Amino acid sequence: QVQLVESGGGLVQAGGSLRLSCAASGSIFSINAMGWYRQAPGNGREFVARITSGSTTNYADSVKGRFTISRDNAKNTVYLQMNSLKPEDTAVYYCNADVRRLGELITRGYWGQGTQVTVSS
């Protein structure tokens, strides 16, 4: 089993900052890319940011220059530093990781349970 647990969500005023964390645990051999997605009420899940095992990053245009993704490979943890938050950033944020489990040769995608981020105007 592999579990992803997010933390760090909450309520913040527009212009404020939050830092999300997502820790992976379980029978992990290696983790390739890790990323963040979000889903606002009435909308589908959308890509926010992604980081490879070699720390190559890419971002959705809507968050470029405001959000920063990073990871600590020793802790199997990915972070999302969110600055200059806007009301339209309000959503449930989900962590995703491409994990190769112990004893397996393939990589599978796993999701966290989500953490709520609410930005008030």
MMTF fields as JSON, N, C-alpha, C and O atoms, coordinates in Angstrom:
{
  "mmtfVersion": "1.0.0",
  "mmtfProducer": "UNKNOWN",
  "numBonds": 483,
  "numAtoms": 484,
  "numGroups": 121,
  "numChains": 1,
  "numModels": 1,
  "chainsPerModel": [1],
  "groupsPerChain": [121],
  "chainIdList": ["A"],
  "bondAtomList": [4, 2, 8, 6, 12, 10, 16, 14, 20, 18, 24, 22, 28, 26, 32, 30, 36, 34, 40, 38, 44, 42, 48, 46, 52, 50, 56, 54, 60, 58, 64, 62, 68, 66, 72, 70, 76, 74, 80, 78, 84, 82, 88, 86, 92, 90, 96, 94, 100, 98, 104, 102, 108, 106, 112, 110, 116, 114, 120, 118, 124, 122, 128, 126, 132, 130, 136, 134, 140, 138, 144, 142, 148, 146, 152, 150, 156, 154, 160, 158, 164, 162, 168, 166, 172, 170, 176, 174, 180, 178, 184, 182, 188, 186, 192, 190, 196, 194, 200, 198, 204, 202, 208, 206, 212, 210, 216, 214, 220, 218, 224, 222, 228, 226, 232, 230, 236, 234, 240, 238, 244, 242, 248, 246, 252, 250, 256, 254, 260, 258, 264, 262, 268, 266, 272, 270, 276, 274, 280, 278, 284, 282, 288, 286, 292, 290, 296, 294, 300, 298, 304, 302, 308, 306, 312, 310, 316, 314, 320, 318, 324, 322, 328, 326, 332, 330, 336, 334, 340, 338, 344, 342, 348, 346, 352, 350, 356, 354, 360, 358, 364, 362, 368, 366, 372, 370, 376, 374, 380, 378, 384, 382, 388, 386, 392, 390, 396, 394, 400, 398, 404, 402, 408, 406, 412, 410, 416, 414, 420, 418, 424, 422, 428, 426, 432, 430, 436, 434, 440, 438, 444, 442, 448, 446, 452, 450, 456, 454, 460, 458, 464, 462, 468, 466, 472, 470, 476, 474, 480, 478],
  "bondOrderList": [1, 1, 1, 1, 1, 1, 1, 1, 1, 1, 1, 1, 1, 1, 1, 1, 1, 1, 1, 1, 1, 1, 1, 1, 1, 1, 1, 1, 1, 1, 1, 1, 1, 1, 1, 1, 1, 1, 1, 1, 1, 1, 1, 1, 1, 1, 1, 1, 1, 1, 1, 1, 1, 1, 1, 1, 1, 1, 1, 1, 1, 1, 1, 1, 1, 1, 1, 1, 1, 1, 1, 1, 1, 1, 1, 1, 1, 1, 1, 1, 1, 1, 1, 1, 1, 1, 1, 1, 1, 1, 1, 1, 1, 1, 1, 1, 1, 1, 1, 1, 1, 1, 1, 1, 1, 1, 1, 1, 1, 1, 1, 1, 1, 1, 1, 1, 1, 1, 1, 1],
  "groupList": [{"groupName": "GLN", "atomNameList": ["N", "CA", "C", "O"], "elementList": ["N", "C", "C", "O"], "formalChargeList": [0, 0, 0, 0], "bondAtomList": [1, 0, 2, 1, 3, 2], "bondOrderList": [1, 1, 2], "singleLetterCode": "Q", "chemCompType": "L-PEPTIDE LINKING"}, {"groupName": "VAL", "atomNameList": ["N", "CA", "C", "O"], "elementList": ["N", "C", "C", "O"], "formalChargeList": [0, 0, 0, 0], "bondAtomList": [1, 0, 2, 1, 3, 2], "bondOrderList": [1, 1, 2], "singleLetterCode": "V", "chemCompType": "L-PEPTIDE LINKING"}, {"groupName": "LEU", "atomNameList": ["N", "CA", "C", "O"], "elementList": ["N", "C", "C", "O"], "formalChargeList": [0, 0, 0, 0], "bondAtomList": [1, 0, 2, 1, 3, 2], "bondOrderList": [1, 1, 2], "singleLetterCode": "L", "chemCompType": "L-PEPTIDE LINKING"}, {"groupName": "GLU", "atomNameList": ["N", "CA", "C", "O"], "elementList": ["N", "C", "C", "O"], "formalChargeList": [0, 0, 0, 0], "bondAtomList": [1, 0, 2, 1, 3, 2], "bondOrderList": [1, 1, 2], "singleLetterCode": "E", "chemCompType": "L-PEPTIDE LINKING"}, {"groupName": "SER", "atomNameList": ["N", "CA", "C", "O"], "elementList": ["N", "C", "C", "O"], "formalChargeList": [0, 0, 0, 0], "bondAtomList": [1, 0, 2, 1, 3, 2], "bondOrderList": [1, 1, 2], "singleLetterCode": "S", "chemCompType": "L-PEPTIDE LINKING"}, {"groupName": "GLY", "atomNameList": ["N", "CA", "C", "O"], "elementList": ["N", "C", "C", "O"], "formalChargeList": [0, 0, 0, 0], "bondAtomList": [1, 0, 2, 1, 3, 2], "bondOrderList": [1, 1, 2], "singleLetterCode": "G", "chemCompType": "PEPTIDE LINKING"}, {"groupName": "ALA", "atomNameList": ["N", "CA", "C", "O"], "elementList": ["N", "C", "C", "O"], "formalChargeList": [0, 0, 0, 0], "bondAtomList": [1, 0, 2, 1, 3, 2], "bondOrderList": [1, 1, 2], "singleLetterCode": "A", "chemCompType": "L-PEPTIDE LINKING"}, {"groupName": "ARG", "atomNameList": ["N", "CA", "C", "O"], "elementList": ["N", "C", "C", "O"], "formalChargeList": [0, 0, 0, 0], "bondAtomList": [1, 0, 2, 1, 3, 2], "bondOrderList": [1, 1, 2], "singleLetterCode": "R", "chemCompType": "L-PEPTIDE LINKING"}, {"groupName": "CYS", "atomNameList": ["N", "CA", "C", "O"], "elementList": ["N", "C", "C", "O"], "formalChargeList": [0, 0, 0, 0], "bondAtomList": [1, 0, 2, 1, 3, 2], "bondOrderList": [1, 1, 2], "singleLetterCode": "C", "chemCompType": "L-PEPTIDE LINKING"}, {"groupName": "ILE", "atomNameList": ["N", "CA", "C", "O"], "elementList": ["N", "C", "C", "O"], "formalChargeList": [0, 0, 0, 0], "bondAtomList": [1, 0, 2, 1, 3, 2], "bondOrderList": [1, 1, 2], "singleLetterCode": "I", "chemCompType": "L-PEPTIDE LINKING"}, {"groupName": "PHE", "atomNameList": ["N", "CA", "C", "O"], "elementList": ["N", "C", "C", "O"], "formalChargeList": [0, 0, 0, 0], "bondAtomList": [1, 0, 2, 1, 3, 2], "bondOrderList": [1, 1, 2], "singleLetterCode": "F", "chemCompType": "L-PEPTIDE LINKING"}, {"groupName": "ASN", "atomNameList": ["N", "CA", "C", "O"], "elementList": ["N", "C", "C", "O"], "formalChargeList": [0, 0, 0, 0], "bondAtomList": [1, 0, 2, 1, 3, 2], "bondOrderList": [1, 1, 2], "singleLetterCode": "N", "chemCompType": "L-PEPTIDE LINKING"}, {"groupName": "MET", "atomNameList": ["N", "CA", "C", "O"], "elementList": ["N", "C", "C", "O"], "formalChargeList": [0, 0, 0, 0], "bondAtomList": [1, 0, 2, 1, 3, 2], "bondOrderList": [1, 1, 2], "singleLetterCode": "M", "chemCompType": "L-PEPTIDE LINKING"}, {"groupName": "TRP", "atomNameList": ["N", "CA", "C", "O"], "elementList": ["N", "C", "C", "O"], "formalChargeList": [0, 0, 0, 0], "bondAtomList": [1, 0, 2, 1, 3, 2], "bondOrderList": [1, 1, 2], "singleLetterCode": "W", "chemCompType": "L-PEPTIDE LINKING"}, {"groupName": "TYR", "atomNameList": ["N", "CA", "C", "O"], "elementList": ["N", "C", "C", "O"], "formalChargeList": [0, 0, 0, 0], "bondAtomList": [1, 0, 2, 1, 3, 2], "bondOrderList": [1, 1, 2], "singleLetterCode": "Y", "chemCompType": "L-PEPTIDE LINKING"}, {"groupName": "PRO", "atomNameList": ["N", "CA", "C", "O"], "elementList": ["N", "C", "C", "O"], "formalChargeList": [0, 0, 0, 0], "bondAtomList": [1, 0, 2, 1, 3, 2], "bondOrderList": [1, 1, 2], "singleLetterCode": "P", "chemCompType": "L-PEPTIDE LINKING"}, {"groupName": "THR", "atomNameList": ["N", "CA", "C", "O"], "elementList": ["N", "C", "C", "O"], "formalChargeList": [0, 0, 0, 0], "bondAtomList": [1, 0, 2, 1, 3, 2], "bondOrderList": [1, 1, 2], "singleLetterCode": "T", "chemCompType": "L-PEPTIDE LINKING"}, {"groupName": "ASP", "atomNameList": ["N", "CA", "C", "O"], "elementList": ["N", "C", "C", "O"], "formalChargeList": [0, 0, 0, 0], "bondAtomList": [1, 0, 2, 1, 3, 2], "bondOrderList": [1, 1, 2], "singleLetterCode": "D", "chemCompType": "L-PEPTIDE LINKING"}, {"groupName": "LYS", "atomNameList": ["N", "CA", "C", "O"], "elementList": ["N", "C", "C", "O"], "formalChargeList": [0, 0, 0, 0], "bondAtomList": [1, 0, 2, 1, 3, 2], "bondOrderList": [1, 1, 2], "singleLetterCode": "K", "chemCompType": "L-PEPTIDE LINKING"}],
  "groupTypeList": [0, 1, 0, 2, 1, 3, 4, 5, 5, 5, 2, 1, 0, 6, 5, 5, 4, 2, 7, 2, 4, 8, 6, 6, 4, 5, 4, 9, 10, 4, 9, 11, 6, 12, 5, 13, 14, 7, 0, 6, 15, 5, 11, 5, 7, 3, 10, 1, 6, 7, 9, 16, 4, 5, 4, 16, 16, 11, 14, 6, 17, 4, 1, 18, 5, 7, 10, 16, 9, 4, 7, 17, 11, 6, 18, 11, 16, 1, 14, 2, 0, 12, 11, 4, 2, 18, 15, 3, 17, 16, 6, 1, 14, 14, 8, 11, 6, 17, 1, 7, 7, 2, 5, 3, 2, 9, 16, 7, 5, 14, 13, 5, 0, 5, 16, 0, 1, 16, 1, 4, 4],
  "groupIdList": [1, 2, 3, 4, 5, 6, 7, 8, 9, 10, 11, 12, 13, 14, 15, 16, 17, 18, 19, 20, 21, 22, 23, 24, 25, 26, 27, 28, 29, 30, 31, 32, 33, 34, 35, 36, 37, 38, 39, 40, 41, 42, 43, 44, 45, 46, 47, 48, 49, 50, 51, 52, 53, 54, 55, 56, 57, 58, 59, 60, 61, 62, 63, 64, 65, 66, 67, 68, 69, 70, 71, 72, 73, 74, 75, 76, 77, 78, 79, 80, 81, 82, 83, 84, 85, 86, 87, 88, 89, 90, 91, 92, 93, 94, 95, 96, 97, 98, 99, 100, 101, 102, 103, 104, 105, 106, 107, 108, 109, 110, 111, 112, 113, 114, 115, 116, 117, 118, 119, 120, 121],
  "secStructList": [7, 3, 3, 3, 3, 3, 3, 7, 7, 3, 3, 3, 3, 6, 6, 7, 7, 3, 3, 3, 3, 3, 3, 3, 3, 3, 1, 3, 3, 3, 3, 3, 3, 3, 3, 3, 3, 3, 3, 7, 6, 6, 1, 7, 7, 3, 3, 3, 3, 3, 3, 7, 6, 6, 7, 7, 3, 3, 3, 7, 6, 6, 6, 6, 6, 6, 3, 3, 3, 3, 3, 3, 4, 4, 4, 6, 3, 3, 3, 3, 3, 3, 7, 1, 7, 7, 4, 4, 4, 7, 3, 3, 3, 3, 3, 3, 3, 3, 3, 3, 3, 6, 6, 7, 1, 1, 3, 3, 3, 3, 3, 7, 7, 7, 3, 3, 3, 3, 3, 3, 7],
  "xCoordList": [0.825, 0.0, 0.856, 1.948, 0.341, 0.99, -0.051, -1.179, 0.337, -0.564, 0.084, 1.285, -0.744, -0.323, -1.186, -2.414, -0.543, -1.276, -0.893, 0.263, -1.89, -1.663, -1.933, -2.697, -1.295, -1.554, -1.218, -0.551, -1.692, -1.327, -2.407, -2.213, -3.543, -4.626, -5.243, -4.92, -6.138, -6.808, -7.446, -7.607, -7.806, -8.447, -7.445, -6.787, -7.327, -6.375, -6.992, -7.821, -6.595, -7.079, -6.336, -5.211, -6.979, -6.336, -5.014, -4.922, -3.998, -2.661, -1.794, -0.587, -2.403, -1.667, -0.972, -0.952, -0.395, 0.385, -0.012, -0.459, 0.167, 0.02, 1.068, 1.526, 1.443, 2.367, 1.726, 1.418, 1.532, 0.982, 2.116, 3.17, 1.872, 2.816, 2.081, 0.886, 2.808, 2.237, 3.326, 4.358, 3.086, 4.051, 3.566, 2.433, 4.428, 4.117, 4.736, 5.861, 3.983, 4.498, 3.968, 3.031, 4.596, 4.167, 5.297, 6.474, 4.924, 5.902, 6.45, 6.136, 7.277, 7.784, 9.199, 10.077, 9.42, 10.78, 11.347, 12.476, 10.552, 10.99, 9.772, 8.691, 9.973, 8.926, 9.45, 10.507, 8.731, 9.116, 8.539, 8.921, 7.646, 7.086, 6.09, 5.398, 6.041, 5.032, 4.381, 5.015, 3.12, 2.456, 1.267, 0.857, 0.727, -0.457, -1.517, -1.225, -2.739, -3.914, -4.926, -4.803, -5.927, -6.97, -8.319, -8.43, -9.341, -10.706, -11.583, -11.776, -12.111, -13.035, -14.464, -14.724, -15.388, -16.776, -17.341, -17.25, -17.924, -18.535, -17.564, -17.968, -16.275, -15.26, -14.599, -14.704, -13.911, -13.128, -11.787, -11.412, -11.067, -9.749, -8.769, -8.724, -7.979, -7.034, -5.615, -5.386, -4.676, -3.251, -2.806, -3.225, -1.955, -1.37, 0.151, 0.68, 0.84, 2.3, 2.798, 2.123, 4.018, 4.599, 6.104, 6.711, 6.706, 8.153, 8.636, 8.078, 9.67, 10.219, 11.198, 11.509, 11.674, 12.652, 13.956, 14.733, 14.199, 15.387, 15.151, 16.002, 13.977, 13.603, 13.287, 13.33, 12.974, 12.436, 10.983, 10.206, 10.625, 9.274, 8.507, 9.098, 7.199, 6.351, 5.06, 4.63, 4.461, 3.34, 2.212, 2.437, 1.002, -0.113, 0.121, 0.685, -0.319, -0.11, -0.735, -0.22, -1.84, -2.568, -1.811, -2.154, -0.785, -0.066, 1.407, 2.115, 1.878, 3.281, 3.647, 2.921, 4.793, 5.258, 4.69, 5.157, 3.677, 3.076, 3.278, 3.453, 3.256, 3.392, 4.759, 5.302, 5.304, 6.569, 6.445, 6.073, 6.76, 6.737, 8.165, 9.107, 8.307, 9.62, 9.41, 8.286, 10.51, 10.385, 11.606, 12.702, 11.388, 12.468, 12.443, 11.604, 13.354, 13.337, 13.608, 13.089, 14.408, 14.703, 13.46, 13.349, 12.528, 11.305, 10.098, 8.986, 10.309, 9.188, 8.064, 6.885, 8.455, 7.499, 7.607, 8.7, 6.455, 6.389, 5.685, 4.784, 6.109, 5.573, 5.022, 5.433, 4.091, 3.597, 3.51, 2.625, 4.428, 4.4, 3.529, 3.812, 2.471, 1.503, 1.538, 1.193, 1.951, 2.018, 1.033, 0.535, 0.768, -0.132, -1.434, -1.887, -2.014, -3.217, -4.393, -4.548, -5.215, -6.385, -7.637, -7.542, -8.787, -10.024, -10.229, -10.789, -9.786, -9.951, -9.034, -9.146, -8.127, -7.31, -8.05, -7.553, -9.222, -10.007, -10.391, -10.996, -10.027, -10.268, -9.811, -9.184, -10.143, -9.51, -8.255, -8.312, -7.135, -5.846, -5.472, -5.488, -5.136, -4.803, -3.347, -2.843, -2.694, -1.341, -1.395, -2.266, -0.455, -0.347, 1.1, 2.004, 1.326, 2.695, 2.726, 1.829, 3.764, 4.001, 4.983, 6.168, 4.481, 5.243, 5.518, 4.635, 6.753, 7.101, 7.185, 8.019, 6.311, 6.272, 7.365, 7.858, 7.731, 8.689, 8.19, 7.023, 9.079, 8.725, 7.997, 7.638, 7.769, 7.07, 7.991, 8.963, 7.66, 8.463, 7.755, 8.353, 6.474, 5.709, 5.498, 5.635, 5.161, 4.859, 3.348, 2.709, 2.803, 1.362, 1.152, 1.987, 0.044, -0.307, -1.15, -2.082, -0.824, -1.567, -2.004, -1.362, -3.135, -3.699, -3.872, -4.148, -3.708, -4.045, -5.532, -6.277, -5.943, -7.368, -7.824, -9.023, -6.876, -7.201, -7.173, -7.45, -6.834, -6.861, -7.497, -7.185, -8.381, -9.143, -8.324, -7.733, -8.3, -7.712, -8.811, -9.435, -9.045, -10.067, -9.427, -8.8, -9.591, -9.021, -10.169, -10.988, -10.223, -11.295, -10.877, -9.702, -11.852, -11.553, -11.64, -11.418],
  "yCoordList": [-1.201, 0.0, 1.245, 1.273, 2.27, 3.585, 4.621, 4.618, 5.495, 6.561, 7.921, 8.107, 8.857, 10.254, 11.07, 11.002, 11.836, 12.631, 14.091, 14.468, 14.914, 16.351, 17.079, 16.613, 18.226, 19.101, 20.527, 20.763, 21.479, 22.869, 23.746, 24.954, 23.167, 23.992, 24.86, 24.731, 25.748, 26.613, 27.807, 27.862, 28.769, 30.0, 31.139, 31.33, 31.895, 33.006, 34.158, 33.933, 35.374, 36.523, 36.645, 36.169, 37.283, 37.534, 38.26, 39.188, 37.822, 38.376, 37.621, 37.85, 36.725, 35.958, 34.746, 34.539, 33.941, 32.768, 31.547, 31.648, 30.396, 29.107, 28.167, 28.328, 27.185, 26.152, 24.784, 24.401, 24.065, 22.721, 21.7, 21.901, 20.605, 19.494, 18.209, 18.07, 17.276, 15.959, 14.921, 14.928, 14.035, 12.996, 11.646, 11.245, 10.952, 9.608, 8.583, 8.75, 7.518, 6.457, 5.112, 5.033, 4.056, 2.715, 1.95, 2.238, 0.968, 0.079, 0.709, 0.279, 1.74, 2.553, 2.14, 2.088, 1.841, 1.633, 2.951, 3.321, 3.654, 4.952, 5.776, 5.243, 7.082, 8.001, 8.816, 9.44, 8.815, 9.62, 11.026, 11.728, 11.438, 12.772, 12.866, 11.904, 14.051, 14.379, 15.686, 16.525, 15.852, 17.062, 17.448, 16.736, 18.596, 19.135, 19.446, 19.965, 19.118, 19.429, 20.09, 20.02, 20.732, 21.331, 21.217, 21.085, 21.273, 21.179, 22.159, 22.034, 23.137, 24.098, 23.574, 22.74, 24.047, 23.582, 23.765, 24.848, 22.705, 22.772, 22.62, 22.619, 22.491, 22.373, 21.003, 20.28, 20.655, 19.445, 19.66, 20.791, 18.573, 18.663, 19.211, 18.75, 20.208, 20.826, 20.758, 20.741, 20.72, 20.674, 21.997, 23.063, 21.923, 23.112, 23.152, 24.114, 22.103, 22.098, 20.666, 19.781, 20.464, 19.126, 19.25, 20.216, 18.246, 18.219, 16.792, 15.856, 16.628, 15.299, 14.907, 15.708, 13.675, 13.22, 13.988, 14.07, 14.55, 15.369, 16.844, 17.675, 17.176, 18.542, 19.46, 20.682, 18.901, 19.719, 20.045, 19.165, 21.313, 21.744, 22.302, 22.786, 22.227, 22.973, 23.353, 22.689, 24.437, 25.055, 25.39, 25.612, 25.422, 25.981, 27.479, 28.127, 28.023, 29.455, 30.311, 31.381, 29.843, 30.633, 30.805, 31.677, 29.983, 30.071, 30.429, 30.61, 30.533, 30.862, 32.186, 33.174, 32.181, 33.383, 33.579, 34.441, 32.784, 32.9, 31.637, 31.718, 30.478, 29.199, 28.595, 28.775, 27.876, 27.171, 25.757, 25.548, 24.787, 23.385, 22.94, 23.322, 22.131, 21.589, 20.208, 19.815, 19.485, 18.162, 17.826, 18.335, 16.951, 16.406, 14.901, 14.193, 14.421, 13.008, 12.091, 10.977, 12.553, 11.732, 11.503, 10.493, 12.452, 12.355, 11.949, 11.849, 11.715, 11.383, 12.409, 12.061, 13.664, 14.742, 15.797, 16.14, 16.301, 17.393, 18.571, 18.394, 19.762, 20.99, 21.894, 21.815, 22.745, 23.775, 25.076, 25.244, 25.986, 27.301, 28.203, 28.418, 28.724, 29.531, 30.954, 31.188, 31.891, 33.299, 34.11, 33.642, 35.317, 36.226, 35.521, 35.594, 34.852, 34.064, 34.941, 36.065, 34.397, 35.083, 34.27, 33.061, 34.901, 34.136, 32.993, 31.957, 33.168, 32.103, 30.91, 29.903, 31.011, 29.857, 28.944, 27.868, 29.353, 28.544, 27.217, 27.18, 26.132, 24.792, 23.753, 24.077, 22.51, 21.396, 21.036, 20.805, 20.992, 20.698, 19.242, 18.774, 18.543, 17.128, 16.905, 17.51, 16.035, 15.616, 14.356, 13.504, 14.259, 13.087, 12.65, 13.485, 11.343, 10.837, 9.592, 8.752, 9.481, 8.285, 7.409, 7.727, 6.302, 5.496, 4.102, 3.448, 3.665, 2.269, 1.577, 1.922, 0.602, -0.091, -1.152, -1.635, -1.503, -2.575, -3.861, -4.225, -4.546, -5.808, -5.689, -6.7, -4.463, -4.28, -3.591, -2.934, -3.757, -3.157, -1.982, -1.267, -1.778, -0.709, 0.443, 0.291, 1.598, 2.792, 3.033, 2.944, 3.334, 3.614, 5.022, 5.549, 5.616, 6.929, 6.816, 6.014, 7.618, 7.636, 9.068, 10.038, 9.162, 10.456, 10.574, 9.587, 11.776, 12.06, 12.336, 12.308, 12.604, 12.796, 14.23, 14.508, 15.129, 16.527, 17.392, 16.925, 18.662, 19.632, 20.918, 21.37, 21.495, 22.665, 23.937, 24.189, 24.729, 26.067, 27.061, 26.966, 28.013, 29.026, 30.396, 30.723, 31.199, 32.543, 33.542, 33.561, 34.364, 35.341, 36.668, 37.035, 37.376, 38.66, 39.828, 40.974],
  "zCoordList": [0.0, 0.0, 0.0, 0.567, -0.644, -0.648, -0.228, -0.721, 0.678, 1.119, 0.877, 1.076, 0.446, 0.317, 1.264, 1.212, 2.123, 3.108, 2.96, 3.153, 2.61, 2.454, 3.757, 4.603, 3.904, 5.04, 4.636, 3.628, 5.444, 5.229, 4.643, 4.507, 4.292, 3.767, 4.845, 6.026, 4.425, 5.394, 4.733, 3.514, 5.571, 5.127, 5.195, 6.218, 4.113, 4.063, 3.272, 2.39, 3.58, 2.827, 1.499, 1.352, 0.552, -0.737, -0.52, 0.283, -1.251, -1.1, -0.118, -0.042, 0.631, 1.623, 1.033, -0.181, 1.939, 1.53, 2.343, 3.485, 1.719, 2.384, 1.823, 0.691, 2.626, 2.173, 2.396, 3.525, 1.305, 1.376, 1.396, 0.792, 2.105, 2.137, 1.798, 2.062, 1.212, 0.909, 1.133, 0.461, 2.078, 2.415, 1.924, 2.192, 1.208, 0.731, 1.667, 2.139, 1.929, 2.803, 2.331, 1.537, 2.842, 2.468, 1.811, 2.03, 0.999, 0.371, -0.917, -2.027, -0.728, -1.842, -2.199, -1.338, -3.498, -4.004, -4.513, -4.19, -5.312, -5.818, -6.216, -6.468, -6.266, -6.704, -7.879, -7.782, -8.967, -10.116, -9.933, -8.997, -10.794, -10.677, -9.522, -9.189, -8.925, -7.922, -8.351, -8.992, -7.994, -8.461, -7.621, -6.705, -7.962, -7.311, -8.361, -9.438, -8.015, -8.823, -7.899, -6.676, -8.492, -7.664, -8.331, -9.55, -7.499, -8.004, -7.242, -6.033, -7.969, -7.397, -7.543, -8.41, -6.714, -6.808, -8.21, -8.787, -8.753, -10.076, -11.232, -12.395, -10.909, -11.96, -11.916, -10.925, -13.014, -13.027, -12.347, -12.038, -12.116, -11.497, -12.527, -13.668, -12.105, -13.036, -12.502, -11.293, -13.423, -13.111, -12.512, -12.961, -11.497, -10.89, -11.108, -11.666, -10.664, -10.756, -10.66, -10.133, -11.194, -11.217, -11.071, -11.535, -10.413, -10.261, -10.459, -9.887, -11.267, -11.517, -10.409, -9.527, -10.468, -9.485, -9.619, -8.667, -10.795, -11.014, -10.777, -11.091, -10.215, -9.832, -11.001, -10.853, -12.147, -13.23, -12.91, -12.54, -13.057, -12.671, -13.865, -14.83, -13.783, -14.686, -13.962, -13.018, -14.435, -13.753, -14.721, -15.91, -14.19, -14.94, -15.099, -14.217, -16.233, -16.482, -15.381, -15.056, -14.809, -13.822, -12.507, -11.708, -12.274, -10.992, -11.172, -10.182, -12.397, -12.643, -11.989, -12.095, -11.308, -10.643, -9.257, -8.513, -8.89, -7.557, -6.727, -5.511, -7.366, -6.67, -6.977, -8.067, -5.997, -6.175, -5.641, -4.487, -6.491, -6.072, -5.775, -6.47, -4.736, -4.377, -3.753, -3.443, -3.578, -2.972, -2.15, -2.383, -1.176, -0.361, -0.604, -0.049, -1.426, -1.805, -0.604, -0.545, 0.336, 1.511, 2.366, 3.061, 2.306, 3.1, 2.261, 2.781, 0.962, 0.056, 0.172, 0.223, 0.21, 0.45, -0.64, -1.092, -1.049, -2.013, -1.347, -0.527, -1.713, -1.124, -2.224, -3.382, -1.836, -2.737, -1.949, -1.109, -2.222, -1.613, -2.474, -3.653, -1.876, -2.626, -2.079, -0.921, -2.907, -2.53, -3.371, -4.395, -2.925, -3.649, -4.024, -5.166, -3.065, -3.331, -3.732, -3.256, -4.619, -5.14, -4.801, -4.589, -4.747, -4.488, -5.483, -5.124, -6.715, -7.708, -7.483, -8.183, -6.511, -6.12, -5.156, -4.823, -4.704, -3.781, -4.428, -5.499, -3.754, -4.295, -3.268, -2.259, -3.559, -2.853, -3.64, -4.847, -2.952, -3.589, -3.317, -2.178, -4.401, -4.326, -4.722, -5.669, -3.985, -4.288, -5.155, -4.983, -6.079, -6.951, -7.012, -7.023, -7.051, -7.149, -8.012, -7.943, -8.826, -9.647, -8.896, -8.796, -8.368, -7.415, -7.964, -8.521, -7.796, -8.053, -6.695, -5.858, -6.492, -5.212, -5.129, -6.148, -3.913, -3.687, -4.34, -4.197, -5.058, -5.676, -6.988, -7.59, -7.448, -8.721, -9.728, -9.355, -11.016, -12.075, -12.735, -13.539, -12.396, -13.029, -12.054, -10.84, -12.62, -11.839, -11.863, -12.911, -10.712, -10.605, -10.068, -9.333, -10.436, -9.923, -8.67, -8.611, -7.669, -6.417, -6.119, -6.522, -5.39, -5.036, -3.528, -2.845, -3.02, -1.64, -1.515, -2.495, -0.284, -0.008, -0.246, -0.286, -0.401, -0.671, 0.571, 1.677, 0.378, 1.467, 0.943, -0.159, 1.735, 1.296, 1.453, 2.503, 0.397, 0.434, 0.092, -0.965, 0.983, 0.765, 0.874, 1.882, -0.178, -0.21, -0.207, -1.126, 0.824, 0.937, 0.316, 0.336, -0.235, -0.89, 0.081, -0.31]
}
